[in-house]
Amino acid sequence: DSSTFEADLSGLLNLTYEISPGQKAGVRTLYTRTGQDEVREQSGFDGGRPEPIEITRLRYVERSLLSLQPFGEHLLFADTLLEWRGGYSLSQRDEPDNRQVRYIRDPNRNDFAWEPSAGSGRRDFYQLDENVYDAAADYSIPFNPFGVPDRNPDPGRIVPEQRIKVGPAFLFRARDFDSRRFLFEPAQ
């Protein structure tokens, strides 16, 4: 038997401000969060063991993502264009207190008793955090060496169809993972 409950939350916000024709700046924002709660009960026979077993598992997983990206486009002299962008994102995954217990039928008591094995009496804790920082700038210069006419003449467009683009880019990623596992053993 298995029971799963999921909850999702998401949001998206994009803002752009046109300062003047050929000059704009904005930000793109995304946030998403999901949670999954699972309860599982299994019963039956495990391979070569003569007695039936029961397994109970409780698991909760939470994931989230936050992304912020400011950007800008600026038409400069002689139809050159400066585009810049930055970014920060945080992704997280948390599994607090996953539990699994195995029980085996005790023929002496005619009831199920806790089974002292590697897969029984476990409690697991996992946490993952990842931060990403990035930035870039592009400088575009119109380029038409053969005098080919523009296929899509649009007076509202600020970027020529053919261009040479140069610019730096930067990316930094930091990831942190923590794992803890506890195992219960019977008292001697």
mmCIF file of C-alpha atoms in Angstrom:
data_model
loop_
_atom_site.group_PDB
_atom_site.id
_atom_site.type_symbol
_atom_site.label_atom_id
_atom_site.label_comp_id
_atom_site.label_asym_id
_atom_site.label_seq_id
_atom_site.Cartn_x
_atom_site.Cartn_y
_atom_site.Cartn_z
ATOM 1 C CA ASP A 1 0.000 0.000 0.000
ATOM 2 C CA SER A 2 1.277 3.438 -0.850
ATOM 3 C CA SER A 3 -0.029 6.946 -0.259
ATOM 4 C CA THR A 4 1.512 10.061 -1.809
ATOM 5 C CA PHE A 5 0.622 13.706 -1.301
ATOM 6 C CA GLU A 6 2.162 16.447 -3.456
ATOM 7 C CA ALA A 7 1.980 20.230 -3.255
ATOM 8 C CA ASP A 8 3.339 22.679 -5.852
ATOM 9 C CA LEU A 9 3.802 26.435 -5.747
ATOM 10 C CA SER A 10 5.198 28.466 -8.651
ATOM 11 C CA GLY A 11 5.536 32.092 -9.612
ATOM 12 C CA LEU A 12 6.943 33.935 -12.612
ATOM 13 C CA LEU A 13 7.506 37.682 -12.858
ATOM 14 C CA ASN A 14 9.092 39.458 -15.833
ATOM 15 C CA LEU A 15 9.419 43.235 -15.840
ATOM 16 C CA THR A 16 10.883 45.354 -18.640
ATOM 17 C CA TYR A 17 11.178 49.134 -18.650
ATOM 18 C CA GLU A 18 11.848 50.957 -21.916
ATOM 19 C CA ILE A 19 13.830 54.005 -20.867
ATOM 20 C CA SER A 20 13.774 55.426 -24.407
ATOM 21 C CA PRO A 21 13.728 53.899 -27.916
ATOM 22 C CA GLY A 22 16.752 51.620 -28.039
ATOM 23 C CA GLN A 23 17.265 51.656 -24.240
ATOM 24 C CA LYS A 24 15.626 49.109 -21.960
ATOM 25 C CA ALA A 25 16.275 47.250 -18.720
ATOM 26 C CA GLY A 26 14.401 44.592 -16.811
ATOM 27 C CA VAL A 27 14.387 41.564 -14.602
ATOM 28 C CA ARG A 28 13.192 37.972 -15.025
ATOM 29 C CA THR A 29 12.204 36.132 -11.841
ATOM 30 C CA LEU A 30 11.134 32.526 -11.299
ATOM 31 C CA TYR A 31 10.253 30.736 -8.074
ATOM 32 C CA THR A 32 9.051 27.176 -7.738
ATOM 33 C CA ARG A 33 8.611 24.917 -4.729
ATOM 34 C CA THR A 34 7.366 21.334 -4.548
ATOM 35 C CA GLY A 35 6.798 18.964 -1.676
ATOM 36 C CA GLN A 36 6.122 15.248 -1.807
ATOM 37 C CA ASP A 37 5.049 13.192 1.192
ATOM 38 C CA GLU A 38 4.990 9.406 0.841
ATOM 39 C CA VAL A 39 3.911 6.600 3.174
ATOM 40 C CA ARG A 40 4.494 3.032 2.019
ATOM 41 C CA GLU A 41 3.649 -0.274 3.676
ATOM 42 C CA GLN A 42 4.788 -3.534 2.117
ATOM 43 C CA SER A 43 4.182 -7.087 3.212
ATOM 44 C CA GLY A 44 5.107 -10.460 1.758
ATOM 45 C CA PHE A 45 8.086 -12.758 1.472
ATOM 46 C CA ASP A 46 11.699 -11.677 0.925
ATOM 47 C CA GLY A 47 13.620 -14.145 -1.208
ATOM 48 C CA GLY A 48 14.940 -17.131 0.711
ATOM 49 C CA ARG A 49 13.424 -16.289 4.101
ATOM 50 C CA PRO A 50 10.698 -18.642 5.276
ATOM 51 C CA GLU A 51 8.852 -16.042 7.394
ATOM 52 C CA PRO A 52 6.833 -13.111 5.964
ATOM 53 C CA ILE A 53 8.067 -9.542 6.409
ATOM 54 C CA GLU A 54 6.520 -6.094 6.659
ATOM 55 C CA ILE A 55 8.268 -2.846 5.693
ATOM 56 C CA THR A 56 7.095 0.654 6.661
ATOM 57 C CA ARG A 57 8.654 3.669 4.953
ATOM 58 C CA LEU A 58 7.990 7.377 5.597
ATOM 59 C CA ARG A 59 9.587 9.845 3.165
ATOM 60 C CA TYR A 60 9.259 13.596 2.566
ATOM 61 C CA VAL A 61 11.133 15.489 -0.184
ATOM 62 C CA GLU A 62 11.052 19.251 -0.696
ATOM 63 C CA ARG A 63 12.562 21.007 -3.734
ATOM 64 C CA SER A 64 12.800 24.720 -4.491
ATOM 65 C CA LEU A 65 14.303 26.954 -7.158
ATOM 66 C CA LEU A 66 14.725 30.736 -7.157
ATOM 67 C CA SER A 67 16.140 32.491 -10.212
ATOM 68 C CA LEU A 68 16.734 36.248 -10.671
ATOM 69 C CA GLN A 69 18.091 37.664 -13.945
ATOM 70 C CA PRO A 70 18.485 41.426 -14.420
ATOM 71 C CA PHE A 71 19.239 42.482 -18.020
ATOM 72 C CA GLY A 72 19.581 45.516 -20.249
ATOM 73 C CA GLU A 73 19.908 46.522 -23.929
ATOM 74 C CA HIS A 74 21.362 49.875 -24.957
ATOM 75 C CA LEU A 75 21.626 51.128 -28.547
ATOM 76 C CA LEU A 76 24.803 53.181 -28.808
ATOM 77 C CA PHE A 77 26.434 55.251 -31.541
ATOM 78 C CA ALA A 78 26.582 53.984 -35.149
ATOM 79 C CA ASP A 79 23.962 51.250 -34.421
ATOM 80 C CA THR A 80 26.256 49.404 -32.012
ATOM 81 C CA LEU A 81 24.482 47.604 -29.194
ATOM 82 C CA LEU A 82 25.472 46.849 -25.607
ATOM 83 C CA GLU A 83 23.601 43.954 -23.960
ATOM 84 C CA TRP A 84 24.258 42.936 -20.361
ATOM 85 C CA ARG A 85 22.771 40.378 -18.031
ATOM 86 C CA GLY A 86 23.354 39.035 -14.575
ATOM 87 C CA GLY A 87 21.930 36.155 -12.677
ATOM 88 C CA TYR A 88 21.543 34.457 -9.363
ATOM 89 C CA SER A 89 19.863 31.145 -8.727
ATOM 90 C CA LEU A 90 19.379 29.072 -5.606
ATOM 91 C CA SER A 91 18.243 25.476 -5.830
ATOM 92 C CA GLN A 92 17.558 23.376 -2.761
ATOM 93 C CA ARG A 93 16.566 19.784 -2.058
ATOM 94 C CA ASP A 94 15.710 18.690 1.461
ATOM 95 C CA GLU A 95 14.822 15.187 2.685
ATOM 96 C CA PRO A 96 14.347 15.489 6.443
ATOM 97 C CA ASP A 97 13.983 12.348 8.506
ATOM 98 C CA ASN A 98 13.265 9.567 6.012
ATOM 99 C CA ARG A 99 12.401 6.457 7.999
ATOM 100 C CA GLN A 100 12.291 2.775 7.130
ATOM 101 C CA VAL A 101 11.575 -0.139 9.465
ATOM 102 C CA ARG A 102 11.419 -3.831 8.615
ATOM 103 C CA TYR A 103 9.463 -6.348 10.671
ATOM 104 C CA ILE A 104 9.657 -10.138 10.412
ATOM 105 C CA ARG A 105 7.154 -12.655 11.752
ATOM 106 C CA ASP A 106 8.406 -14.198 14.985
ATOM 107 C CA PRO A 107 7.095 -17.783 15.016
ATOM 108 C CA ASN A 108 7.533 -17.998 18.825
ATOM 109 C CA ARG A 109 5.165 -15.072 19.463
ATOM 110 C CA ASN A 110 3.073 -15.456 16.286
ATOM 111 C CA ASP A 111 3.471 -11.702 15.744
ATOM 112 C CA PHE A 112 5.730 -9.328 13.805
ATOM 113 C CA ALA A 113 8.894 -8.087 15.535
ATOM 114 C CA TRP A 114 11.496 -5.559 14.517
ATOM 115 C CA GLU A 115 14.146 -7.052 12.215
ATOM 116 C CA PRO A 116 17.713 -5.979 13.050
ATOM 117 C CA SER A 117 19.137 -5.671 9.515
ATOM 118 C CA ALA A 118 20.953 -2.994 7.487
ATOM 119 C CA GLY A 119 17.691 -1.846 5.903
ATOM 120 C CA SER A 120 15.718 -1.625 9.148
ATOM 121 C CA GLY A 121 15.599 1.097 11.760
ATOM 122 C CA ARG A 122 17.147 3.656 9.400
ATOM 123 C CA ARG A 123 16.682 7.392 9.625
ATOM 124 C CA ASP A 124 18.203 9.423 6.783
ATOM 125 C CA PHE A 125 18.636 13.190 6.513
ATOM 126 C CA TYR A 126 19.751 14.853 3.236
ATOM 127 C CA GLN A 127 20.221 18.547 2.411
ATOM 128 C CA LEU A 128 21.480 20.025 -0.884
ATOM 129 C CA ASP A 129 21.987 23.757 -1.549
ATOM 130 C CA GLU A 130 23.395 25.149 -4.786
ATOM 131 C CA ASN A 131 24.115 28.834 -5.492
ATOM 132 C CA VAL A 132 24.921 29.997 -9.031
ATOM 133 C CA TYR A 133 26.135 33.512 -9.887
ATOM 134 C CA ASP A 134 26.656 34.613 -13.478
ATOM 135 C CA ALA A 135 27.161 37.792 -15.480
ATOM 136 C CA ALA A 136 27.869 38.660 -19.105
ATOM 137 C CA ALA A 137 28.113 41.656 -21.416
ATOM 138 C CA ASP A 138 27.994 41.653 -25.225
ATOM 139 C CA TYR A 139 29.002 44.460 -27.539
ATOM 140 C CA SER A 140 27.537 44.106 -31.045
ATOM 141 C CA ILE A 141 28.821 45.875 -34.134
ATOM 142 C CA PRO A 142 26.796 45.884 -37.400
ATOM 143 C CA PHE A 143 28.454 43.709 -40.026
ATOM 144 C CA ASN A 144 27.452 43.620 -43.714
ATOM 145 C CA PRO A 145 30.570 43.064 -45.817
ATOM 146 C CA PHE A 146 28.732 42.352 -49.071
ATOM 147 C CA GLY A 147 25.981 44.970 -48.809
ATOM 148 C CA VAL A 148 23.208 42.360 -48.571
ATOM 149 C CA PRO A 149 19.864 44.077 -47.868
ATOM 150 C CA ASP A 150 18.129 43.281 -44.585
ATOM 151 C CA ARG A 151 15.505 40.522 -45.114
ATOM 152 C CA ASN A 152 13.206 41.806 -42.391
ATOM 153 C CA PRO A 153 13.260 45.599 -42.350
ATOM 154 C CA ASP A 154 11.524 46.648 -39.158
ATOM 155 C CA PRO A 155 12.049 50.193 -37.897
ATOM 156 C CA GLY A 156 11.272 49.104 -34.313
ATOM 157 C CA ARG A 157 14.088 46.575 -34.269
ATOM 158 C CA ILE A 158 17.291 47.755 -32.627
ATOM 159 C CA VAL A 159 19.605 44.897 -33.621
ATOM 160 C CA PRO A 160 20.913 44.569 -37.186
ATOM 161 C CA GLU A 161 20.456 41.150 -38.757
ATOM 162 C CA GLN A 162 24.204 40.589 -39.244
ATOM 163 C CA ARG A 163 26.624 41.610 -36.548
ATOM 164 C CA ILE A 164 29.879 40.809 -34.770
ATOM 165 C CA LYS A 165 29.458 40.219 -31.056
ATOM 166 C CA VAL A 166 32.213 40.224 -28.411
ATOM 167 C CA GLY A 167 32.086 40.249 -24.639
ATOM 168 C CA PRO A 168 33.062 38.603 -21.358
ATOM 169 C CA ALA A 169 31.063 36.061 -19.342
ATOM 170 C CA PHE A 170 31.411 34.808 -15.786
ATOM 171 C CA LEU A 171 29.881 31.852 -13.923
ATOM 172 C CA PHE A 172 30.449 30.720 -10.345
ATOM 173 C CA ARG A 173 28.740 27.700 -8.771
ATOM 174 C CA ALA A 174 28.856 26.643 -5.103
ATOM 175 C CA ARG A 175 27.229 23.405 -3.986
ATOM 176 C CA ASP A 176 26.856 22.109 -0.440
ATOM 177 C CA PHE A 177 25.545 18.641 0.374
ATOM 178 C CA ASP A 178 24.973 17.222 3.841
ATOM 179 C CA SER A 179 23.988 13.641 4.604
ATOM 180 C CA ARG A 180 23.371 12.004 7.962
ATOM 181 C CA ARG A 181 22.256 8.426 8.549
ATOM 182 C CA PHE A 182 21.247 6.829 11.806
ATOM 183 C CA LEU A 183 20.657 3.123 12.356
ATOM 184 C CA PHE A 184 18.942 1.727 15.404
ATOM 185 C CA GLU A 185 20.258 -1.508 16.838
ATOM 186 C CA PRO A 186 18.735 -3.652 19.577
ATOM 187 C CA ALA A 187 20.091 -3.278 23.083
ATOM 188 C CA GLN A 188 22.391 -6.132 24.108
#
